[in-house]
Amino acid sequence: MAASVTPPRGMRDFLPAEKARREHALGVIRDVYRAHGFDEIETPVMEDSQRLHAGLGGDNEKLAFAVMKRGLTPDDLAAAAASGDALSLADLGLRYDLTVPLARFYATHRAALPPVFRAIQIAPVWRAERPQKGRFRQFVQCDIDIIGEAGQLAELELLTATLATLDALGLGDCIIRINDRRILARILESWGVPEEFRERALITIDKLDKIGTAGVAAELRELGIVEEGPDAADVAAELEALASADWHLRDGVVRPPAWLDLEAYDDLLALRAALPDAAIEFDPTLVRGMGYYTGTIFEIAHPDLGYSLGGGGRYDHMIGRFLGQEVPACGFSIGFERIVDLLAVRDEGRPRSVVLVYDAEVAPATLLALKHELVASGTRVRFERRVKNLRALLDRVTADGFDAWAQVGAETTDTSSLAFRELAA
């Protein structure tokens, strides 16, 4: 039986047209990020296994691909099997996001970086997901982060740059949903959730769009996170009430809702006021699954889609785990794999692309001279040997994004003798 020639499950090949579309989108994203003062860095695809499993990545740590140590012996395998600790066989792992590598990068290079560092990272990450529509084991993240700025300027810069990027990509109808971890903590406190159960409760609340208010309430009861009984909080009803919360919770109100952290809410109001033209919605049920968030959190929503297109938030305690001292940090990530399917390659700024269909008797030196002249004028050129089924050839190069073609025969001497014909897209 022939060996399989398909990529590993959850990973993909990209044909030229799709690769061009992806690179176009990445170019737009990079250009806007740079215009807003961010600098691009690069980190290794692997990090130390202990760093990837230091409790910083939430549930994503369970999805990390481990890289086995070199020179393992049968005794090592037996010891790992006996202890049930498979990670003892690994010393490295593929990164599951770009935030943990960034924190390590900053701790390593802090002396060479400005007091407030604005970073771009655009690179693939790997998670051992169960492959399904829109969910892959290898995918690209587009992150911007600001390290060293404790004030709201960090959030405002991130939101501004992200909204400008979405607009440049033709996705100007997006909405930013925003919340604060302090508000979530106050909600759980009002329900009587013990401190030690709060992170687990947030994981359940994060499923709200999948299982609904009744499902979240039932799961919290099943896990023993909220009590049952006549005096217990009606979590389902309170979640429904939270869904109607907006920017007017303090307008003329003597006593705001008990679940509202007033300081955090005032901070969110200040962010909204500083961006009056942006579509920003307050959503007290927004969680963002990563356990390292400490304050403001945000997510990109599109009116026509049932899933987010990216998100982020403030994570002030992560870098201190590597550096030994606290450093404020905030980041925003665009979900590239989700947005790229919404985009079409734009023609502006793209060089003219032509195909030279040549007869067999044309000398290679003639072809190269023609190509040299066209490339020098800013044109993209591909050679194709003439075949009987010319229509199929032209259909193929049209699908590859070429604009025109010309036949090259023995009588062709220079580009002035080429008769280009446009290809119908």
Coordinates of C-alpha atoms in Angstrom, one line a residue:
M1 CA 0.0 0.0 0.0
A2 CA 1.3 3.4 -0.9
A3 CA 2.2 5.7 2.0
S4 CA -0.2 8.6 2.7
V5 CA 0.8 11.8 1.0
T6 CA -1.6 14.1 2.9
P7 CA -0.3 16.5 5.6
P8 CA -0.6 15.6 9.3
R9 CA -4.1 15.9 10.6
G10 CA -4.9 19.5 11.5
M11 CA -2.1 20.9 9.3
R12 CA -2.4 22.2 5.8
D13 CA -0.6 22.8 2.5
F14 CA -1.3 26.0 0.7
L15 CA -1.4 26.3 -3.1
P16 CA 0.1 29.4 -4.7
A17 CA -3.1 31.4 -4.9
E18 CA -4.0 30.8 -1.3
K19 CA -0.4 31.5 -0.2
A20 CA -0.6 34.8 -2.1
R21 CA -3.8 35.7 -0.3
R22 CA -2.3 34.9 3.1
E23 CA 0.8 36.9 2.4
H24 CA -1.2 39.9 1.2
A25 CA -3.2 39.9 4.5
L26 CA 0.0 39.5 6.6
G27 CA 1.6 42.4 4.7
V28 CA -1.4 44.6 5.5
I29 CA -1.3 43.6 9.2
R30 CA 2.4 44.2 9.5
D31 CA 2.2 47.6 7.8
V32 CA -0.5 48.9 10.0
Y33 CA 1.2 47.6 13.2
R34 CA 4.5 49.2 12.2
A35 CA 2.7 52.5 11.5
H36 CA 1.4 52.5 15.0
G37 CA 4.9 52.2 16.4
F38 CA 5.3 48.5 17.0
D39 CA 8.5 46.6 16.2
E40 CA 8.6 43.0 15.0
I41 CA 10.6 40.3 16.9
E42 CA 11.1 36.6 16.3
T43 CA 11.3 33.9 18.9
P44 CA 12.1 30.1 18.6
V45 CA 9.3 27.7 17.7
M46 CA 10.3 25.7 20.8
E47 CA 10.6 26.7 24.5
D48 CA 11.7 24.7 27.5
S49 CA 9.0 22.2 28.6
Q50 CA 9.0 23.5 32.1
R51 CA 8.3 27.0 30.9
L52 CA 5.4 25.9 28.7
H53 CA 3.9 24.0 31.7
A54 CA 4.4 26.7 34.4
G55 CA 0.7 27.3 34.8
L56 CA 0.7 30.4 32.6
G57 CA -1.2 29.0 29.6
G58 CA -4.4 27.8 31.1
D59 CA -6.0 24.8 29.3
N60 CA -3.6 25.3 26.3
E61 CA -0.8 23.7 28.4
K62 CA -2.7 20.4 28.0
L63 CA -2.5 20.9 24.2
A64 CA 1.2 21.5 24.0
F65 CA 3.3 19.2 21.7
A66 CA 6.2 17.8 23.7
V67 CA 9.6 17.1 22.2
M68 CA 11.3 14.1 23.7
K69 CA 14.8 14.3 25.1
R70 CA 17.6 12.9 23.1
G71 CA 19.3 9.6 24.1
L72 CA 16.4 8.2 26.2
T73 CA 17.1 4.7 27.6
P74 CA 14.6 1.9 28.3
D75 CA 15.1 2.7 32.0
D76 CA 13.9 6.3 31.4
L77 CA 10.8 5.0 29.6
A78 CA 10.1 2.5 32.4
A79 CA 10.4 5.2 35.1
A80 CA 8.1 7.6 33.2
A81 CA 5.5 4.8 32.8
A82 CA 5.8 3.9 36.5
S83 CA 5.3 7.5 37.6
G84 CA 2.7 8.3 35.0
D85 CA 4.6 11.5 34.2
A86 CA 5.0 11.4 30.4
L87 CA 6.4 15.0 30.5
S88 CA 9.5 13.7 32.3
L89 CA 10.6 12.4 28.9
A90 CA 10.5 15.9 27.3
D91 CA 12.8 18.9 27.7
L92 CA 11.3 21.0 25.0
G93 CA 7.9 21.7 23.5
L94 CA 6.4 23.6 20.5
R95 CA 4.9 26.9 21.5
Y96 CA 1.1 26.9 21.9
D97 CA 0.9 30.7 21.8
L98 CA 3.1 33.8 21.4
T99 CA 2.6 35.4 24.8
V100 CA 4.7 33.0 26.9
P101 CA 7.6 33.2 24.4
L102 CA 7.3 37.0 24.5
A103 CA 7.5 37.1 28.3
R104 CA 10.6 34.9 28.2
F105 CA 12.0 37.1 25.4
Y106 CA 11.5 40.3 27.4
A107 CA 13.1 38.8 30.5
T108 CA 16.1 37.8 28.4
H109 CA 16.6 41.0 26.5
R110 CA 15.2 43.7 28.8
A111 CA 18.5 45.6 29.0
A112 CA 18.5 46.1 25.2
L113 CA 14.8 47.2 25.0
P114 CA 13.2 50.6 25.6
P115 CA 11.3 51.2 28.9
V116 CA 8.0 50.7 27.1
F117 CA 8.4 48.0 24.5
R118 CA 5.8 47.6 21.7
A119 CA 6.2 44.2 20.1
I120 CA 4.9 42.6 16.9
Q121 CA 4.9 38.8 16.7
I122 CA 3.4 37.1 13.6
A123 CA 4.2 33.4 13.5
P124 CA 2.8 29.8 13.6
V125 CA 1.9 28.1 16.9
W126 CA 1.0 24.5 17.6
R127 CA -1.8 22.9 19.7
A128 CA -2.8 19.3 19.9
E129 CA -6.4 20.1 19.1
R130 CA -9.0 17.7 17.8
P131 CA -9.1 19.0 14.2
Q132 CA -12.4 20.4 13.0
K133 CA -13.8 23.2 10.9
G134 CA -11.9 26.4 11.8
R135 CA -9.6 24.7 14.3
F136 CA -6.2 23.5 13.3
R137 CA -3.1 22.0 15.0
Q138 CA -0.8 24.5 13.3
F139 CA -2.0 28.1 12.8
V140 CA -0.7 31.6 12.6
Q141 CA -1.2 34.2 15.3
C142 CA -0.8 38.0 14.8
D143 CA 0.1 39.6 18.2
I144 CA 0.9 43.1 19.3
D145 CA 1.9 43.6 22.9
I146 CA 3.0 46.6 25.1
I147 CA 5.3 45.8 28.0
G148 CA 6.2 48.4 30.6
E149 CA 3.1 50.7 30.4
A150 CA 0.8 50.4 33.5
G151 CA -1.7 53.0 32.4
Q152 CA -4.6 52.9 30.0
L153 CA -2.5 54.2 27.2
A154 CA -1.5 50.6 26.5
E155 CA -5.1 49.4 26.1
L156 CA -5.9 52.5 23.9
E157 CA -2.9 51.9 21.6
L158 CA -3.7 48.3 21.2
L159 CA -7.4 48.9 20.5
T160 CA -6.5 51.7 18.0
A161 CA -4.0 49.7 16.1
T162 CA -6.3 46.6 16.0
L163 CA -9.3 48.6 14.7
A164 CA -7.1 50.3 12.1
T165 CA -5.8 46.9 11.0
L166 CA -9.3 45.5 10.7
D167 CA -10.4 48.5 8.7
A168 CA -7.4 48.2 6.3
L169 CA -8.4 44.5 5.8
G170 CA -11.9 45.6 4.8
L171 CA -13.4 44.4 8.1
G172 CA -14.5 47.7 9.4
D173 CA -17.9 46.4 10.7
C174 CA -16.2 44.6 13.6
I175 CA -17.2 45.3 17.2
I176 CA -14.9 45.2 20.3
R177 CA -16.4 43.4 23.3
I178 CA -14.8 44.5 26.5
N179 CA -14.8 43.5 30.2
D180 CA -12.5 43.4 33.2
R181 CA -11.4 40.4 35.3
R182 CA -12.2 42.4 38.4
I183 CA -15.8 42.5 37.3
L184 CA -15.8 38.8 36.8
A185 CA -14.3 38.3 40.2
R186 CA -17.0 40.4 41.8
I187 CA -19.8 38.4 39.9
L188 CA -18.4 35.2 41.3
E189 CA -18.2 36.7 44.8
S190 CA -21.8 37.8 44.6
W191 CA -22.7 34.1 43.8
G192 CA -20.8 32.9 46.8
V193 CA -18.1 31.0 44.8
P194 CA -15.1 30.2 47.0
E195 CA -11.8 31.7 45.8
E196 CA -10.3 28.3 45.1
F197 CA -13.1 27.5 42.6
R198 CA -13.1 30.8 40.7
E199 CA -10.8 29.9 37.8
R200 CA -12.7 26.7 37.2
A201 CA -16.0 28.7 37.3
L202 CA -14.6 31.1 34.7
I203 CA -13.8 28.1 32.4
T204 CA -17.5 27.2 32.6
I205 CA -18.8 30.7 32.1
D206 CA -16.6 30.9 29.0
K207 CA -18.8 28.2 27.4
L208 CA -21.8 30.6 27.6
D209 CA -22.1 31.0 23.8
K210 CA -21.9 27.2 23.3
I211 CA -24.2 25.8 26.1
G212 CA -26.3 28.8 27.1
T213 CA -27.2 30.2 30.5
A214 CA -29.0 27.1 31.6
G215 CA -26.1 24.9 30.6
V216 CA -23.6 27.1 32.5
A217 CA -25.7 27.1 35.6
A218 CA -26.2 23.3 35.5
E219 CA -22.4 22.7 35.0
L220 CA -21.6 25.0 37.9
R221 CA -24.0 23.1 40.2
E222 CA -22.7 19.7 39.0
L223 CA -19.1 20.8 39.8
G224 CA -20.2 22.0 43.2
I225 CA -19.0 25.5 42.4
V226 CA -22.4 27.1 43.3
E227 CA -24.8 25.8 45.9
E228 CA -28.3 24.5 45.3
G229 CA -31.2 25.3 47.5
P230 CA -33.8 28.0 48.1
D231 CA -31.2 30.6 49.2
A232 CA -28.7 29.8 46.4
A233 CA -28.1 32.3 43.6
D234 CA -30.3 31.8 40.5
V235 CA -27.2 31.7 38.2
A236 CA -29.2 31.2 35.0
A237 CA -31.4 34.2 35.7
E238 CA -28.5 36.4 36.8
L239 CA -26.6 35.5 33.6
E240 CA -29.6 36.5 31.6
A241 CA -29.6 39.8 33.4
L242 CA -25.9 40.3 32.8
A243 CA -26.5 39.9 29.1
S244 CA -28.5 43.1 29.1
A245 CA -25.8 45.2 30.9
D246 CA -24.6 48.2 29.0
W247 CA -22.7 51.5 29.4
H248 CA -25.5 53.1 31.5
L249 CA -25.3 51.2 34.7
R250 CA -24.3 54.3 36.7
D251 CA -26.5 56.8 34.9
G252 CA -28.7 58.4 37.6
V253 CA -28.5 55.2 39.7
V254 CA -28.2 55.5 43.4
R255 CA -27.1 51.9 43.9
P256 CA -25.4 50.1 41.0
P257 CA -25.8 46.3 40.7
A258 CA -24.1 44.3 43.5
W259 CA -22.0 42.4 41.0
L260 CA -20.4 45.5 39.5
D261 CA -16.8 46.4 40.4
L262 CA -17.1 50.2 40.2
E263 CA -13.4 51.0 39.8
A264 CA -13.1 48.5 36.9
Y265 CA -16.3 49.8 35.3
D266 CA -15.1 53.4 35.5
D267 CA -11.8 52.3 33.8
L268 CA -13.8 50.7 31.0
L269 CA -16.0 53.9 30.7
A270 CA -12.8 55.9 30.3
L271 CA -11.5 53.6 27.6
R272 CA -14.8 54.0 25.7
A273 CA -14.8 57.8 26.1
A274 CA -11.2 58.0 24.7
L275 CA -12.4 56.1 21.5
P276 CA -15.7 57.8 20.7
D277 CA -15.8 56.6 17.1
A278 CA -15.1 52.9 17.9
A279 CA -17.8 50.3 18.2
I280 CA -17.1 49.1 21.8
E281 CA -19.6 47.0 23.7
F282 CA -19.5 46.2 27.4
D283 CA -20.0 42.5 28.1
P284 CA -19.7 41.4 31.8
T285 CA -19.8 37.7 30.8
L286 CA -16.7 38.0 28.5
V287 CA -14.1 35.7 30.0
R288 CA -11.2 35.1 27.6
G289 CA -10.0 31.6 28.6
M290 CA -6.4 32.4 29.5
G291 CA -5.7 32.3 33.2
Y292 CA -3.0 34.9 33.1
Y293 CA -5.2 37.9 32.4
T294 CA -5.4 40.3 35.3
G295 CA -7.5 43.3 34.2
T296 CA -9.0 44.6 31.0
I297 CA -10.0 41.9 28.5
F298 CA -11.3 42.4 24.9
E299 CA -12.5 40.4 22.0
I300 CA -13.3 41.1 18.3
A301 CA -16.8 40.2 17.2
H302 CA -18.2 40.4 13.7
P303 CA -22.0 40.9 13.2
D304 CA -22.2 38.1 10.6
L305 CA -20.1 35.5 12.5
G306 CA -20.8 33.4 15.5
Y307 CA -17.2 33.3 16.7
S308 CA -14.6 35.8 17.7
L309 CA -11.9 37.0 15.3
G310 CA -9.3 37.6 18.1
G311 CA -8.8 39.1 21.5
G312 CA -6.5 39.9 24.3
G313 CA -6.1 41.7 27.6
R314 CA -3.8 42.8 30.4
Y315 CA -1.5 40.3 32.0
D316 CA 0.6 42.1 34.6
H317 CA 1.9 39.2 36.5
M318 CA 3.3 36.9 33.8
I319 CA 6.7 38.5 33.1
G320 CA 7.4 38.7 36.8
R321 CA 7.4 34.9 36.8
F322 CA 10.5 35.0 34.6
L323 CA 12.1 38.2 35.8
G324 CA 11.6 38.2 39.5
Q325 CA 9.9 41.6 39.5
E326 CA 6.5 42.7 38.3
V327 CA 6.3 44.3 34.8
P328 CA 2.9 45.6 33.4
A329 CA 1.9 44.0 30.1
C330 CA -1.0 44.1 27.7
G331 CA -1.6 42.4 24.3
F332 CA -4.0 41.9 21.5
S333 CA -4.1 39.0 19.0
I334 CA -5.9 38.8 15.7
G335 CA -7.1 35.3 14.8
F336 CA -5.4 35.2 11.4
E337 CA -6.9 31.8 10.2
R338 CA -10.4 33.1 10.9
I339 CA -10.0 36.4 9.1
V340 CA -8.1 35.3 6.1
D341 CA -11.1 33.4 4.7
L342 CA -13.1 36.6 4.8
L343 CA -10.6 38.5 2.6
A344 CA -10.1 38.8 -1.1
V345 CA -6.7 39.8 -2.6
R346 CA -6.9 43.4 -3.6
D347 CA -5.4 44.4 -7.0
E348 CA -4.0 47.8 -5.9
G349 CA -0.3 47.7 -5.4
R350 CA 0.1 44.2 -6.9
P351 CA 2.6 44.0 -9.8
R352 CA 1.2 43.1 -13.3
S353 CA 1.6 39.3 -13.8
V354 CA 2.1 37.9 -17.2
V355 CA 2.7 34.4 -18.7
L356 CA 5.0 33.9 -21.7
V357 CA 3.8 30.8 -23.6
Y358 CA 6.8 29.7 -25.7
D359 CA 7.2 27.3 -28.6
A360 CA 9.7 24.5 -28.2
E361 CA 12.1 25.9 -30.8
V362 CA 12.6 29.2 -28.8
A363 CA 16.1 29.5 -27.4
P364 CA 16.5 29.7 -23.6
A365 CA 18.7 32.7 -24.0
T366 CA 15.8 34.5 -25.8
L367 CA 13.4 33.7 -23.1
L368 CA 15.7 34.9 -20.4
A369 CA 16.3 38.2 -22.2
L370 CA 12.5 38.8 -22.5
K371 CA 12.1 37.9 -18.8
H372 CA 14.9 40.2 -17.8
E373 CA 13.4 43.1 -19.6
L374 CA 9.9 42.6 -18.2
V375 CA 11.0 42.0 -14.6
A376 CA 13.1 45.2 -14.8
S377 CA 9.9 47.1 -15.6
G378 CA 8.2 45.7 -12.5
T379 CA 6.3 42.9 -14.1
R380 CA 6.0 39.4 -12.7
V381 CA 6.8 36.7 -15.3
R382 CA 6.2 33.0 -15.7
F383 CA 7.2 30.7 -18.6
E384 CA 4.9 28.0 -19.8
R385 CA 5.7 25.7 -22.7
R386 CA 2.9 25.7 -25.4
V387 CA 0.7 22.6 -25.2
K388 CA -2.2 21.3 -27.4
N389 CA -4.8 22.2 -24.8
L390 CA -4.0 25.9 -24.5
R391 CA -7.4 26.7 -22.9
A392 CA -6.7 24.5 -19.9
L393 CA -3.3 26.1 -19.5
L394 CA -4.8 29.6 -19.6
D395 CA -7.5 28.6 -17.1
R396 CA -4.8 27.4 -14.7
V397 CA -2.6 30.5 -14.8
T398 CA -5.7 32.7 -14.5
A399 CA -6.6 30.8 -11.3
D400 CA -3.0 31.4 -10.2
G401 CA -3.6 35.2 -10.4
F402 CA -2.0 36.1 -13.7
D403 CA -3.3 39.0 -15.7
A404 CA -2.2 38.5 -19.3
W405 CA -0.3 36.2 -21.6
A406 CA 1.7 36.4 -24.8
Q407 CA 3.0 33.8 -27.2
V408 CA 6.7 33.6 -27.8
G409 CA 7.8 32.1 -31.2
A410 CA 11.0 31.8 -33.1
E411 CA 10.4 35.2 -34.6
T412 CA 10.2 37.0 -31.3
T413 CA 13.2 39.2 -30.6
D414 CA 12.2 41.6 -27.8
T415 CA 9.3 42.6 -25.6
S416 CA 8.0 45.1 -28.2
S417 CA 7.1 42.2 -30.5
L418 CA 5.0 40.5 -27.7
A419 CA 1.2 40.7 -28.2
F420 CA -0.3 40.5 -24.7
R421 CA -3.9 39.3 -24.3
E422 CA -5.7 39.9 -21.0
L423 CA -6.9 36.9 -19.0
A424 CA -10.4 37.0 -17.7
A425 CA -10.5 36.6 -14.0

